[in-house]
Every structure is written in structure tokens, then in C-alpha cells.
CSV table of C-alpha atoms in Angstrom, one decimal:
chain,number,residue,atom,x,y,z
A,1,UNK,CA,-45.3,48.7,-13.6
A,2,UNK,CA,-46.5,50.3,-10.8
A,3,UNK,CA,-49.5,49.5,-9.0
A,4,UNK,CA,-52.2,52.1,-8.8
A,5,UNK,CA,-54.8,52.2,-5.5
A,6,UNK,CA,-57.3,53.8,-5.5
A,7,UNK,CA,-60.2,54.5,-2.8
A,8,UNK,CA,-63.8,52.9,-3.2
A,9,UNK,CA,-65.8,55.0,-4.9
A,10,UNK,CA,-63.0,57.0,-7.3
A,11,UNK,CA,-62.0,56.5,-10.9
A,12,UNK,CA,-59.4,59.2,-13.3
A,13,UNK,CA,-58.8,60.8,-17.3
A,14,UNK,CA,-57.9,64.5,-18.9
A,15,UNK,CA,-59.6,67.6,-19.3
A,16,UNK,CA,-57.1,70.4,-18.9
A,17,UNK,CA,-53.0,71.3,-18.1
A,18,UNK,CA,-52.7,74.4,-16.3
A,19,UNK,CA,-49.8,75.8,-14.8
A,20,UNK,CA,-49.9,77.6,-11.3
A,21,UNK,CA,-47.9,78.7,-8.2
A,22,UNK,CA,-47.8,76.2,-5.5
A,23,UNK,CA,-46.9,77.2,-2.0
A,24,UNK,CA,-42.5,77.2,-1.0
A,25,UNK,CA,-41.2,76.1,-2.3
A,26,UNK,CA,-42.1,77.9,-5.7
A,27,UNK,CA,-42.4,75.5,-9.0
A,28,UNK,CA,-44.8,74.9,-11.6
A,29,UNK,CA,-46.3,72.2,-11.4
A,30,UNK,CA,-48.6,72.5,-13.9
A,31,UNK,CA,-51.7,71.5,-12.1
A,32,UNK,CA,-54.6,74.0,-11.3
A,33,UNK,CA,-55.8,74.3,-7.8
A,34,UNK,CA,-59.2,74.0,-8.6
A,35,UNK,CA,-60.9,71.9,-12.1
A,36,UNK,CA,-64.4,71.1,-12.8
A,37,UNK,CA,-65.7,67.7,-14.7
A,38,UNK,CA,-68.7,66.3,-15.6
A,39,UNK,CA,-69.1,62.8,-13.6
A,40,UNK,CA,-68.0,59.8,-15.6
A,41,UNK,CA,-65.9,61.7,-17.0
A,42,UNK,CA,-61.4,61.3,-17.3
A,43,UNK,CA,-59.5,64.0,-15.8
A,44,UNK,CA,-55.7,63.5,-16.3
A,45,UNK,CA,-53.4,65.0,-13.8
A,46,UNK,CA,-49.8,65.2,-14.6
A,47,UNK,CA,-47.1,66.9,-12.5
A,48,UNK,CA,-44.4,68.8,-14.8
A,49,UNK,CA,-42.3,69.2,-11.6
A,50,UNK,CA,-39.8,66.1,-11.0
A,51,UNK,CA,-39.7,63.9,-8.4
A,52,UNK,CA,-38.4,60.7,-6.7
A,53,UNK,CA,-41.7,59.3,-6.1
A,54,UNK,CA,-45.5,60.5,-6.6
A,55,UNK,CA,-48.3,60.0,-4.2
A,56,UNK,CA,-51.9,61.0,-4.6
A,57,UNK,CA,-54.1,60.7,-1.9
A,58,UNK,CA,-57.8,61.6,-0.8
A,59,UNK,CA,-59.8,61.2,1.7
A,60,UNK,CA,-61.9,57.8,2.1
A,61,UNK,CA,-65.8,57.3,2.9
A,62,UNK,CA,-64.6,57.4,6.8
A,63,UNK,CA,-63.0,60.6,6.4
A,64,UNK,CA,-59.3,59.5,6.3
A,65,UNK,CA,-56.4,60.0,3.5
A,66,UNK,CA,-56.3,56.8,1.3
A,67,UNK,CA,-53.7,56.1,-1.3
A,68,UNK,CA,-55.4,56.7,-4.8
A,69,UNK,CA,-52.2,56.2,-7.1
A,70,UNK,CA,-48.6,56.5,-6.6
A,71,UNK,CA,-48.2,57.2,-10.4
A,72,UNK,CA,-46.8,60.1,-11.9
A,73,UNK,CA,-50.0,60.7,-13.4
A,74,UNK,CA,-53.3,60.4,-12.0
A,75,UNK,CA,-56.2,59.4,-14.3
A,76,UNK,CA,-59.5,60.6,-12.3
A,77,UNK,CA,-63.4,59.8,-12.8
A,78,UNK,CA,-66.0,60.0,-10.4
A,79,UNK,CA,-69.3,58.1,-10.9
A,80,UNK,CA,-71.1,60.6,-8.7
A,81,UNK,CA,-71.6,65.0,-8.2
A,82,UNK,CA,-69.6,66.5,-5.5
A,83,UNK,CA,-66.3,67.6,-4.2
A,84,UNK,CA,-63.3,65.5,-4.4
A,85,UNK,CA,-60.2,67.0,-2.2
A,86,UNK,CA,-56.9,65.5,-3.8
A,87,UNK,CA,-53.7,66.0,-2.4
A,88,UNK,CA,-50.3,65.1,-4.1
A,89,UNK,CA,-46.9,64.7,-2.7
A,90,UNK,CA,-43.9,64.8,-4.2
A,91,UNK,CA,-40.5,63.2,-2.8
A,92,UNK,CA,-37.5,65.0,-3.8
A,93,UNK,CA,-34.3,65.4,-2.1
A,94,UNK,CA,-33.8,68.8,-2.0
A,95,UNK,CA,-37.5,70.2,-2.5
A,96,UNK,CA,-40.5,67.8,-1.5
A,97,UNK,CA,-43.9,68.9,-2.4
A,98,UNK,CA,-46.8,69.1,-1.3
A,99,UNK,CA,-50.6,70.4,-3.6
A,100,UNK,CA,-54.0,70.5,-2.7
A,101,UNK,CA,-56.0,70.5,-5.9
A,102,UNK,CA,-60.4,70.5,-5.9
A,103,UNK,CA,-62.2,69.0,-8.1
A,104,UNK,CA,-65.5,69.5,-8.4
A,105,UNK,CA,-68.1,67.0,-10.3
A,106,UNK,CA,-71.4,67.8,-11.9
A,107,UNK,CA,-73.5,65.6,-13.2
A,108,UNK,CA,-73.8,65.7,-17.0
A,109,UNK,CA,-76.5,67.8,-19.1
A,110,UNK,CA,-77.5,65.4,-20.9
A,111,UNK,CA,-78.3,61.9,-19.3
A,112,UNK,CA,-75.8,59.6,-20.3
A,113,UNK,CA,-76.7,56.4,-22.6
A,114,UNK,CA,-76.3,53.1,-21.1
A,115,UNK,CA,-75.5,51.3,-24.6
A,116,UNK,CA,-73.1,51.6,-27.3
A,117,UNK,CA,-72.5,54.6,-28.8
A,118,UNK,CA,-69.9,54.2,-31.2
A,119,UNK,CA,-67.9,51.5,-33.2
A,120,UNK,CA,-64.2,52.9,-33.9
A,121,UNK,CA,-62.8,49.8,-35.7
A,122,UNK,CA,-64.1,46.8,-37.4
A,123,UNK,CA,-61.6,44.4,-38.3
A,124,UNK,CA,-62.7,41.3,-38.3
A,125,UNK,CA,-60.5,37.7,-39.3
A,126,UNK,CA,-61.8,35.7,-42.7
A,127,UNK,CA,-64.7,33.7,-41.5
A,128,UNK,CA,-68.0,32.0,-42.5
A,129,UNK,CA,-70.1,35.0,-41.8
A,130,UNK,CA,-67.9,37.8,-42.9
A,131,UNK,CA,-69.5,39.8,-45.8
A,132,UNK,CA,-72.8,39.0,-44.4
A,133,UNK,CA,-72.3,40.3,-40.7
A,134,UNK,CA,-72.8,42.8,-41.5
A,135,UNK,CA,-73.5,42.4,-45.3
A,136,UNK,CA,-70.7,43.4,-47.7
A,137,UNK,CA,-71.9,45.6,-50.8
A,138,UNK,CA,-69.4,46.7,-53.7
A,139,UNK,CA,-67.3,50.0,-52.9
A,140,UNK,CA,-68.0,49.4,-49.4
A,141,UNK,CA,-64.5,50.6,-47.3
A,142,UNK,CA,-63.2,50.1,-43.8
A,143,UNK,CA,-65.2,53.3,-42.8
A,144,UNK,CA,-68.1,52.1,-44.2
A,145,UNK,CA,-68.1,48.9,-42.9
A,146,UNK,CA,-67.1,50.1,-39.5
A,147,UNK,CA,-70.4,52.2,-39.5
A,148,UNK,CA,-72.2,49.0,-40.5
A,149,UNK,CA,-70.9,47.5,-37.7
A,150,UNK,CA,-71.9,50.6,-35.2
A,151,UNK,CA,-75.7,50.6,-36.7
A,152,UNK,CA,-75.7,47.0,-35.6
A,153,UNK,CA,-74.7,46.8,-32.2
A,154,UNK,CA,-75.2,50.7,-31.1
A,155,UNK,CA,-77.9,51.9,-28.8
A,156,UNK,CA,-80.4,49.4,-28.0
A,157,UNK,CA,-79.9,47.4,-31.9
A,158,UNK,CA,-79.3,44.1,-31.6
A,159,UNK,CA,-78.1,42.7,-34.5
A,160,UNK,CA,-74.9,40.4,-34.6
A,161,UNK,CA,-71.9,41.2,-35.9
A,162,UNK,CA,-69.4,38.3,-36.5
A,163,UNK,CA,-65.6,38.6,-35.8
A,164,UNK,CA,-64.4,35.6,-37.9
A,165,UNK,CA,-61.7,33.7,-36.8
A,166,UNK,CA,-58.7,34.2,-34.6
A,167,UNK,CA,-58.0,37.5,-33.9
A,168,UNK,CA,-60.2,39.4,-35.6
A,169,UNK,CA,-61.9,42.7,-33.6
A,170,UNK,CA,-63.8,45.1,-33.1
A,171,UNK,CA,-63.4,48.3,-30.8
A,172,UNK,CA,-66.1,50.7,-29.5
A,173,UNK,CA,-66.8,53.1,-26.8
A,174,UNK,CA,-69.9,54.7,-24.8
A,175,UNK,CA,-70.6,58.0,-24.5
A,176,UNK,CA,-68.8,58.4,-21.3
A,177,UNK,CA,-66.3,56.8,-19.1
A,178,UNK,CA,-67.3,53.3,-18.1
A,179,UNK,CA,-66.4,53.5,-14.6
A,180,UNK,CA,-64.9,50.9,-12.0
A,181,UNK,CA,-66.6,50.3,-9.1
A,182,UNK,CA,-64.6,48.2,-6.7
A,183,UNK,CA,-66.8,44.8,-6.0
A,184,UNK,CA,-69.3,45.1,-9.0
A,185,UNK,CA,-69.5,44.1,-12.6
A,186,UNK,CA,-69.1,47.0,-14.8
A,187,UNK,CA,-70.5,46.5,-18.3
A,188,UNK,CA,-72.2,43.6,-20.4
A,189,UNK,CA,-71.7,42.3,-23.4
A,190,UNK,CA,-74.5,40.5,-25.5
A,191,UNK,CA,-73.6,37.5,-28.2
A,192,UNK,CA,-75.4,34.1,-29.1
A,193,UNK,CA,-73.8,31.4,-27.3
A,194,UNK,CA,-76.2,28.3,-26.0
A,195,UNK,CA,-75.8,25.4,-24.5
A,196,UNK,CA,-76.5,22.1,-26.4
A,197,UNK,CA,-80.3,20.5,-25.8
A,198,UNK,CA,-78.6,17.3,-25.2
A,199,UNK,CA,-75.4,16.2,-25.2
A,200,UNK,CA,-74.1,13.0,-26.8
A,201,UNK,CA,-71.7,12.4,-23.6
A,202,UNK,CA,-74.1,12.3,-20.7
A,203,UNK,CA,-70.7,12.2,-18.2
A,204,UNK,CA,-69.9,15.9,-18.6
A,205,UNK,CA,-70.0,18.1,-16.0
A,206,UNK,CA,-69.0,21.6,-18.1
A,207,UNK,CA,-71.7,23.1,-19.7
A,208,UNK,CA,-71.5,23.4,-23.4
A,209,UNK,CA,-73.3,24.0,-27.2
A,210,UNK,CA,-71.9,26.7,-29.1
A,211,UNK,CA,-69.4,29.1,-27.0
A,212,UNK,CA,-67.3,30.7,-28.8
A,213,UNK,CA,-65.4,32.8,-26.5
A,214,UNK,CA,-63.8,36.2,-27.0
A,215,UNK,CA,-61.4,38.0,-25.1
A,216,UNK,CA,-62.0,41.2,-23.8
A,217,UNK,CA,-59.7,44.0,-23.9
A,218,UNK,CA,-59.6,47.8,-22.1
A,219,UNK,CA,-58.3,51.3,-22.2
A,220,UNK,CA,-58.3,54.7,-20.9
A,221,UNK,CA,-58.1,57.6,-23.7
A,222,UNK,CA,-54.6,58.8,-22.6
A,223,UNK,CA,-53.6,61.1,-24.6
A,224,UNK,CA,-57.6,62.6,-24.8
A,225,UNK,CA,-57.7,62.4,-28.3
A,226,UNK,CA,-60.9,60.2,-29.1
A,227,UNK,CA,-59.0,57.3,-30.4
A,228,UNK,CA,-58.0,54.0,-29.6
A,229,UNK,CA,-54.2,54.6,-29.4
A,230,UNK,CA,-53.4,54.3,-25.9
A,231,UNK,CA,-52.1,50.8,-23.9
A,232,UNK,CA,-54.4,48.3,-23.8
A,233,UNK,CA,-55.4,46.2,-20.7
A,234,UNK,CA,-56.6,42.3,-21.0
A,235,UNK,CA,-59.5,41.5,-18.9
A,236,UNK,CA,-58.0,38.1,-17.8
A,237,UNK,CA,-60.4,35.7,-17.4
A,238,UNK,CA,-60.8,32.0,-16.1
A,239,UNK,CA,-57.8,30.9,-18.5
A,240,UNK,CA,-55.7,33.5,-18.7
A,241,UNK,CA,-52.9,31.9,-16.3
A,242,UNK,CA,-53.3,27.8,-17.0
A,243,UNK,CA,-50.7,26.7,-19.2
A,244,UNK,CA,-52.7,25.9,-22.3
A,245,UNK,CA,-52.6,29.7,-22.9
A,246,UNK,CA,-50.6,31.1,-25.4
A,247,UNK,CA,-49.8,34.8,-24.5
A,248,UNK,CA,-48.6,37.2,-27.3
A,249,UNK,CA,-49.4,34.8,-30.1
A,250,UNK,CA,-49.5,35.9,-33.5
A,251,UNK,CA,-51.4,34.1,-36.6
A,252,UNK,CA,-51.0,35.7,-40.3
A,253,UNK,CA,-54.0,34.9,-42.8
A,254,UNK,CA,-53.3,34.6,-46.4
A,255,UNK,CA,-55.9,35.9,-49.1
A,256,UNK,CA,-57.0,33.0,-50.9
A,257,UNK,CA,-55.4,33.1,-54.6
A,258,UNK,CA,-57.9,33.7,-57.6
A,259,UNK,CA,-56.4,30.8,-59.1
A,260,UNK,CA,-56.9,28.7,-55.9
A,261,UNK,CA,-58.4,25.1,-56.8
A,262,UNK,CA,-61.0,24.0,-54.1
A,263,UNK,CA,-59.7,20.8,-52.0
A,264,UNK,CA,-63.3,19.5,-51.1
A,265,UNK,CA,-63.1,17.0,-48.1
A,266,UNK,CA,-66.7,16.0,-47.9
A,267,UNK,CA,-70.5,17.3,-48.5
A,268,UNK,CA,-70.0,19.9,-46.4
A,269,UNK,CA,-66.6,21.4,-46.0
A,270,UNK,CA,-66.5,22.2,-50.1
A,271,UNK,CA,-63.0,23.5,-49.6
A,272,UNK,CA,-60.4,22.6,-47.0
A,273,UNK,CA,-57.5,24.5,-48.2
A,274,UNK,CA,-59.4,27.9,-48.7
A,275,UNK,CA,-57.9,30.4,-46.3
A,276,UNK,CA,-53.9,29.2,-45.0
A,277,UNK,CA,-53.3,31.1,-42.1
A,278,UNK,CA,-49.5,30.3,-40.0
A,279,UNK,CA,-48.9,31.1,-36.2
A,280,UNK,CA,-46.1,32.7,-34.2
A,281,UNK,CA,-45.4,28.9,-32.6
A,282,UNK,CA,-44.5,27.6,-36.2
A,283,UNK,CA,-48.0,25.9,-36.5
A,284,UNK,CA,-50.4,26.1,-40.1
A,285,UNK,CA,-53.8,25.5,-41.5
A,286,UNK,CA,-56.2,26.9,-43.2
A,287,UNK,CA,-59.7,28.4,-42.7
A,288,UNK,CA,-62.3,26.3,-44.4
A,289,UNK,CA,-65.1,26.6,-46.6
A,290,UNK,CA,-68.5,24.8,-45.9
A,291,UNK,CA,-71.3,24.4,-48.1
A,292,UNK,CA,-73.9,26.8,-46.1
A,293,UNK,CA,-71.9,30.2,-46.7
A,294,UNK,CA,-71.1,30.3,-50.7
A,295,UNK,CA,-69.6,34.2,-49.9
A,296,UNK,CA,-66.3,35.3,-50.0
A,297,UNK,CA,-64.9,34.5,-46.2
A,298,UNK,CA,-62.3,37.1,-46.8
A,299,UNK,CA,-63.2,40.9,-45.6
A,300,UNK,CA,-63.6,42.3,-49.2
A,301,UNK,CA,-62.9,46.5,-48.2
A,302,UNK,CA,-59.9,45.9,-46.9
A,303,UNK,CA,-57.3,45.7,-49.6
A,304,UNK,CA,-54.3,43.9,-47.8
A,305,UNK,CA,-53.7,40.5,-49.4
A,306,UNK,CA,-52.5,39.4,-45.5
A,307,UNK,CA,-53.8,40.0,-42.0
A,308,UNK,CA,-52.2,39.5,-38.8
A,309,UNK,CA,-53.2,39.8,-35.3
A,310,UNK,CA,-51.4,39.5,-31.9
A,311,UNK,CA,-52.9,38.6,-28.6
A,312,UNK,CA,-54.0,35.6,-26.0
A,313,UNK,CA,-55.3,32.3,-27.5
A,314,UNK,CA,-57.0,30.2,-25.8
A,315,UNK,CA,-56.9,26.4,-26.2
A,316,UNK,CA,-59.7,24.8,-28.5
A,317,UNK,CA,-63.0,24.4,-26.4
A,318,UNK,CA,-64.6,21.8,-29.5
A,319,UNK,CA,-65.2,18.3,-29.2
A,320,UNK,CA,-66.9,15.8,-32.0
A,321,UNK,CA,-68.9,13.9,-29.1
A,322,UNK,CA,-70.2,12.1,-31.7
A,323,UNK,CA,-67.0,10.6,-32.8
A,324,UNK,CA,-68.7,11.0,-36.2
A,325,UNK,CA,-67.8,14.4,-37.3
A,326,UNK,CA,-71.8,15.4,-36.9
A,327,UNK,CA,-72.2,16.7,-33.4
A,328,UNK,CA,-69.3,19.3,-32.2
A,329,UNK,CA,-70.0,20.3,-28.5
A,330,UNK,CA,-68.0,24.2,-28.0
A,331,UNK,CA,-67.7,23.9,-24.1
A,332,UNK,CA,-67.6,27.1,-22.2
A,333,UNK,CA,-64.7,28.2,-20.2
A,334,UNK,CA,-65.9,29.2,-16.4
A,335,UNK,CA,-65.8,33.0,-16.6
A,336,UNK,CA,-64.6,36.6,-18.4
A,337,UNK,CA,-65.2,35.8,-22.0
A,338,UNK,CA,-68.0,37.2,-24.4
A,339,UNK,CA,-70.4,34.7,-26.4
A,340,UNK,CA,-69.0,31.7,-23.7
A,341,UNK,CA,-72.3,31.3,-21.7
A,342,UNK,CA,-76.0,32.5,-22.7
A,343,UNK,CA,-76.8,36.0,-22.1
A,344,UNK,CA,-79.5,35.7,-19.4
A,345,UNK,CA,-76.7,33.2,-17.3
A,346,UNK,CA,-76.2,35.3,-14.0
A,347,UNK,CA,-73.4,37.5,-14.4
A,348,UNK,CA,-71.5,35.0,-16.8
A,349,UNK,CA,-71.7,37.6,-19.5
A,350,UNK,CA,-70.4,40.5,-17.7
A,351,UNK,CA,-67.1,42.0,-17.0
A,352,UNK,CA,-65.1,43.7,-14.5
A,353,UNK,CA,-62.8,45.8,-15.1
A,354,UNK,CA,-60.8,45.1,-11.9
A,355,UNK,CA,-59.6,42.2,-13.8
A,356,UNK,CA,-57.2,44.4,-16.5
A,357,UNK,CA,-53.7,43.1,-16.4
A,358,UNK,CA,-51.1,44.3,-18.5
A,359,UNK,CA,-49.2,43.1,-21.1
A,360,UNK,CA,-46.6,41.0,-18.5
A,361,UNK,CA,-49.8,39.7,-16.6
A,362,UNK,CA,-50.1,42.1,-13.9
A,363,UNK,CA,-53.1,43.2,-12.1
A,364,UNK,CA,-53.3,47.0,-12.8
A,365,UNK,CA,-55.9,49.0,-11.1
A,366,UNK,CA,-58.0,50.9,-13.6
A,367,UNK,CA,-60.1,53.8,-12.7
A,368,UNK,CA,-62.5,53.6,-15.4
A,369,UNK,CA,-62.1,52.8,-19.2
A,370,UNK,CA,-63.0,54.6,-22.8
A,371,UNK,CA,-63.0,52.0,-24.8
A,372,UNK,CA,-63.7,48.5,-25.3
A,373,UNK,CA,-62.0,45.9,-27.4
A,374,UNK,CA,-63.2,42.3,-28.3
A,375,UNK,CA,-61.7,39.6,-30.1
A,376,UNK,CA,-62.0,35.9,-31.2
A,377,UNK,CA,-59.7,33.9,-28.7
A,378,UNK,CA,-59.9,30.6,-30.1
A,379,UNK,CA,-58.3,28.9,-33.6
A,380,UNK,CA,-60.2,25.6,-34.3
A,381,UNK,CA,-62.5,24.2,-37.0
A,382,UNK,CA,-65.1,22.3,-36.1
A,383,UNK,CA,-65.7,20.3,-39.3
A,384,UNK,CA,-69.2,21.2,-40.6
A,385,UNK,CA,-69.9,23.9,-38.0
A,386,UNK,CA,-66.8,25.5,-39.4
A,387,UNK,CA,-64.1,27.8,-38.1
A,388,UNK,CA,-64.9,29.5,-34.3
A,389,UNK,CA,-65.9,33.1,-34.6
A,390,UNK,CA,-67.2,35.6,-31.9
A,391,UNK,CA,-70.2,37.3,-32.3
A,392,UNK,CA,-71.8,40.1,-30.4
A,393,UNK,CA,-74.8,41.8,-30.9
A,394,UNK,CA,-74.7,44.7,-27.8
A,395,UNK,CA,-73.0,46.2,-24.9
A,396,UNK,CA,-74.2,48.2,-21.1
A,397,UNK,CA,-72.7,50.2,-18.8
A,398,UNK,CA,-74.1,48.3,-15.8
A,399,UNK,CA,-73.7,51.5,-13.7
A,400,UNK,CA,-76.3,53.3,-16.0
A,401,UNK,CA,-79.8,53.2,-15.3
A,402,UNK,CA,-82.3,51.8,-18.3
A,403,UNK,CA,-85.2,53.0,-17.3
A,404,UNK,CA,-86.3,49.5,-15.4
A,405,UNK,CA,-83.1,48.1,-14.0
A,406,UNK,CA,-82.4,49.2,-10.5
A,407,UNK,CA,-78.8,50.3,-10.3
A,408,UNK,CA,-76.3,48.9,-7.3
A,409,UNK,CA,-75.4,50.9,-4.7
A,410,UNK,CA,-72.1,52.9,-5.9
């Protein structure tokens, strides 16, 4: 895929299409000369006119042209008022081209919200706290559950929503374009990780407790239709290149038969053949029941009797330190995963979205993104302390002011 490059202090999505006459040679290109946009908003720019090769360029903080994307299509979001000059060139062999094209940012009307504004899917994996995070009630459907989910963790709520096991999600958006600003984190996102008061193996060095890590996973509304239906971007974090990471794995859970006969193991895990789930890579195993969640683990509004999900795994991060099956340790990973270190842990809960790659692993320079995706990246059970789930609780645009937190310089 094509890189895209853009200049310090720029970012790109779609307001408008318009054709109009360029200068000779005569063609449509379907671009306007002039387009106005709301900062932190997308403007998408697409050329109808074909060429060999697309460059956009503007000029930089010192005044001179810089390379923003050599795309076809230019996605463009500015996190501040004024007047952006963009030029685009187009390489043909018989008619090159050459367009001049304002646009003009305002800033918004209405201040925009540094939180969560909206959850667009909740889909979580069968887990220990599903039907309780948020709490299941009879004829409760995906779109209720989803709004659930969005009157938990929207605004400045706070209240955790779980993601079960391997795979499962959940996508929201702000009410504007998180923007990327090269050299700074770009948005936060809250769960309940902690590290262990004291650790039965005093010769560790990697902090630990209960990190369950998720990955994180971007996009830019594309098509400018509100939904999540556009390629997605992996924030690749510490892990994402070692070889313990599966890329593109997929695990299928099974809905746990009425006539299913519990297989208790011990006290506390009542039922160790509850939920079978099998994996891309020819592995199987089930999710387990404990004794502290008596609900169903299954989501109960979503009728499907199977659930599958695609995406990175990470390798299991639990170790029985006790060697006794009663004192798990979750150890973090280093960096880019949500619930892996304590929220108030310097940056270690924020993200950047300079770290989007694409589906083959390479870097791919976003502009800004319009919505967020999380997911559980780990499949282990940690005997009593039962399967690994993600949990989050909130998100910020760390390039929005709060009222008390001074913003970095853009």
C-alpha cells in the first residue's frame, strides 16, 4: 500500500464532491477550488481525472511545499482555524495536471467533547462478566445492549463494560475527528488493570497483577456515512512484531448446549467444559465457569448459537506464581494495549495513532481517525480468576481541553 506523508500539523476526511474547470488543459476533476470545514473535521478529496501518479502537497510551518499524500485520495483534518493552500499534481503522459484548491477551517460552533460520545457496536466474547457488564434484562437486543454499553462509558460515566474473552469488542466514536498530531499521544483509554501488592516471585522485573490487555484498532469514515465500515488500522503495540503473535487468528465459540452436564474441576471452577471454543491454528478449549458468576457467560440478545472473531492474539501474559493454582500474576506487556498498566501510569494507557499499520503490518500514516475499536487480545484461563477479558470504563481525546488539563502545543 502506499505510504501517505503528511506535514506536521495536518490531518484529512469528506465533506463534498464538486466538479469544476481546472486550468489547460480542460478536465473535470471533480474537486472545488475552494471548500470550507469545521476543524477536526474529515474532508475527502478525490480526483475523478486519471493519472499515473497523485501528489498532494502544502506548504510546511517554514513556508515550503511538503509532501502530504501521494494517494489518489486525500483524507484532510486540521486541528486548528485557518487557511490551508493544497496543491495536487497529477502525472499523465499526455496531460499532467496541476490544482490549487483552499480550504478554509473554522472552528466548530459548538465546543467539541473531549469524551465518548457514542458506542456503535457491542459485541462482546462469552465471559464471566457478560450479562452483568452491563446487566442483561429479558428482551434486551443488540441495540439495546449497545446503548447500555454507550451510557456506561460515554461522556465523563465511568462504569466498566467487560469484553469477555478473546475477541470480543466494542466500537465507538467522538463527536469529531480524533486528530494525529505527529510526536504526541492522541487519545486515552480508561480500564482496571493493577499491579499485584506483592508478588510470590520476588525475581521479576515486569510489573504485573491483573493486565488484561486489549488491542486497539482505528479508522477513518471513508465512505462518510457514520458507520464503522471502512478498513481498519491495528495500533501495533509492544508485541505486535515478536513471534509469539498470531496475526489473523480466528477462534469460533460454541453456545453451551441446554442439555450440557457441568464437568466441575474443583471448588471453584463449577464447570470446565462450559463454553468450547476452537482456533484457526487447530487448537480447542473451552471457556470456564467459576463459582463467583452463577449468570449465563454467553451474550443472551444475540441469537447466533456461534461467534467468531478474527484478529492479533497475543501470547498468554498469566502465571500461577504460586505453583498452587491460588495466586495467578497477569504481567503487562511494555506498551499500546488498553487495561495492561494502571490508568494514572504515565502515558502507558494512551495511544498514538502514528502506530496504525495495516492488515500486512505496514506503518500507514493516518491523518486523524472516526472511530475506535477495542478488543480482548489474549485467550487463557487463569483457574479461579477465570477466562482474560478486557474491560474499559472511558476514553479522551487528549487534544481536547477538559476544563483543567493544559493541552500540548499542536
Amino acid at each position: 500500500m502506499k505510504k501517505n506523508y503528511l506535514v506536521p500539523f495536518i490531518t484529512v476526511t469528506l465533506l463534498a464532491l464538486v466538479s469544476c474547470a481546472n486550468e489547460p488543459p480542460m478536465v473535470n476533476l471533480g474537486i472545488d477550488d475552494t471548500y470550507s470545514v469545521y476543524r477536526m473535521r474529515t474532508l475527502r478529496l478525490h480526483p475523478e481525472y486519471p493519472g499515473e501518479s497523485y501528489t498532494w502537497t502544502m506548504p510546511d510551518s517554514r513556508g515550503n511545499d511538503s509532501i502530504i499524500s501521494t494517494s489518489r485520495t486525500l483524507y484532510f483534518c486540521a486541528p486548528a482555524p485557518g487557511d490551508y493552500n493544497v496543491t495536487l499534481r497529477i502525472d499523465s503522459p499526455t496531460d499532467p495536471v496541476e490544482h490549487h484548491t483552499l480550504i478554509r477551517v473554522w472552528e466548530e460552533d459548538v465546543a467539541y467533547s473531549r469524551y465518548i460520545d457514542r458506542v456503535i457496536e457491542y459485541r462482546p466474547a462469552p465471559g464471566q462478566f457478560i450479562n452483568e457488564l452491563p446487566a442483561y434484562e429479558p428482551g434486551d437486543t443488540e441495540a439495546s445492549m449497545t446503548r447500555k454499553a454507550s451510557e456506561s462509558i460515554s461522556g465523563t460515566n465511568d462504569v466498566l463494560i467487560s469484553l469477555g474473552g478473546y475477541g470480543g469488542y466494542v466500537t465507538f466514536a467522538f463527536d469529531h475527528t480524533v486528530v494525529n498530531i505527529p510526536g504526541q499521544y492522541d487519545f486515552k483509554i480508561y480500564g482496571n488493570s493493577f499491579y499485584s501488592a506483592s508478588n510470590p516471585n520476588p525475581s521479576v522485573s515486569t510489573p504485573g497483577g491483573s493486565a488484561e490487555p486489549g488491542i486497539v484498532m482505528v479508522a477513518i469514515d471513508c465512505n462518510g456515512n457514520g458507520l464503522p465500515d471502512d478498513p481498519w488500522y491495528e495500533l501495533a503495540g509492544s508485541e505486535y512484531y515478536k513471534p509469539t503473535t498470531l496475526h489473523t487468528h480466528t477462534i469460533t465459540y460454541t453456545a453451551p448446549d441446554p442439555s450440557h452436564i457441568p464437568t466441575p474441576l474443583n471448588p471453584t471452577i463449577t464447570d470446565a467444559t462450559y463454553i468450547p471454543w476452537t482456533t484457526s491454528d487447530g487448537n480447542s478449549g473451552h471457556i470456564q465457569r467459576n463459582a463467583y458468576h452463577a449468570q449465563s457467560y454467553w451474550p443472551l440478545w444475540i441469537p447466533e448459537t456461534t461467534l467468531t472473531f478474527t484478529g492479533t492474539c497475543l501470547p498468554p501474559n498469566g502465571v500461577d506464581e504460586s505453583h498452587q493454582g491460588n495466586y495467578f500474576v497477569l504481567y503487562c506487556y511494555p506498551w499500546g494495549y488498553v487495561d495492561n498498566h494502571p490508568n494514572n501510569i504515565g502515558d502507558l494507557s494512551s495511544f498514538d495513532i502514528d502506530w496504525a499499520v495495516d492488515a500486512l503490518g505496514n506503518p500507514v500514516r493516518l491523518p486523524g481517525v472516526d472511530f475506535i475499536r477495542v478488543y480482548t487480545a489474549v485467550n487463557q484461563q487463569c483457574g479461579w480468576l477465570g477466562e482474560t477479558s478486557t474491560e474499559i470504563s472511558r476514553a479522551e481525546d487528549l487534544h481536547i481541553s477538559d476544563g483543567s488539563t493544559p493541552l500540548p502545543e499542536l
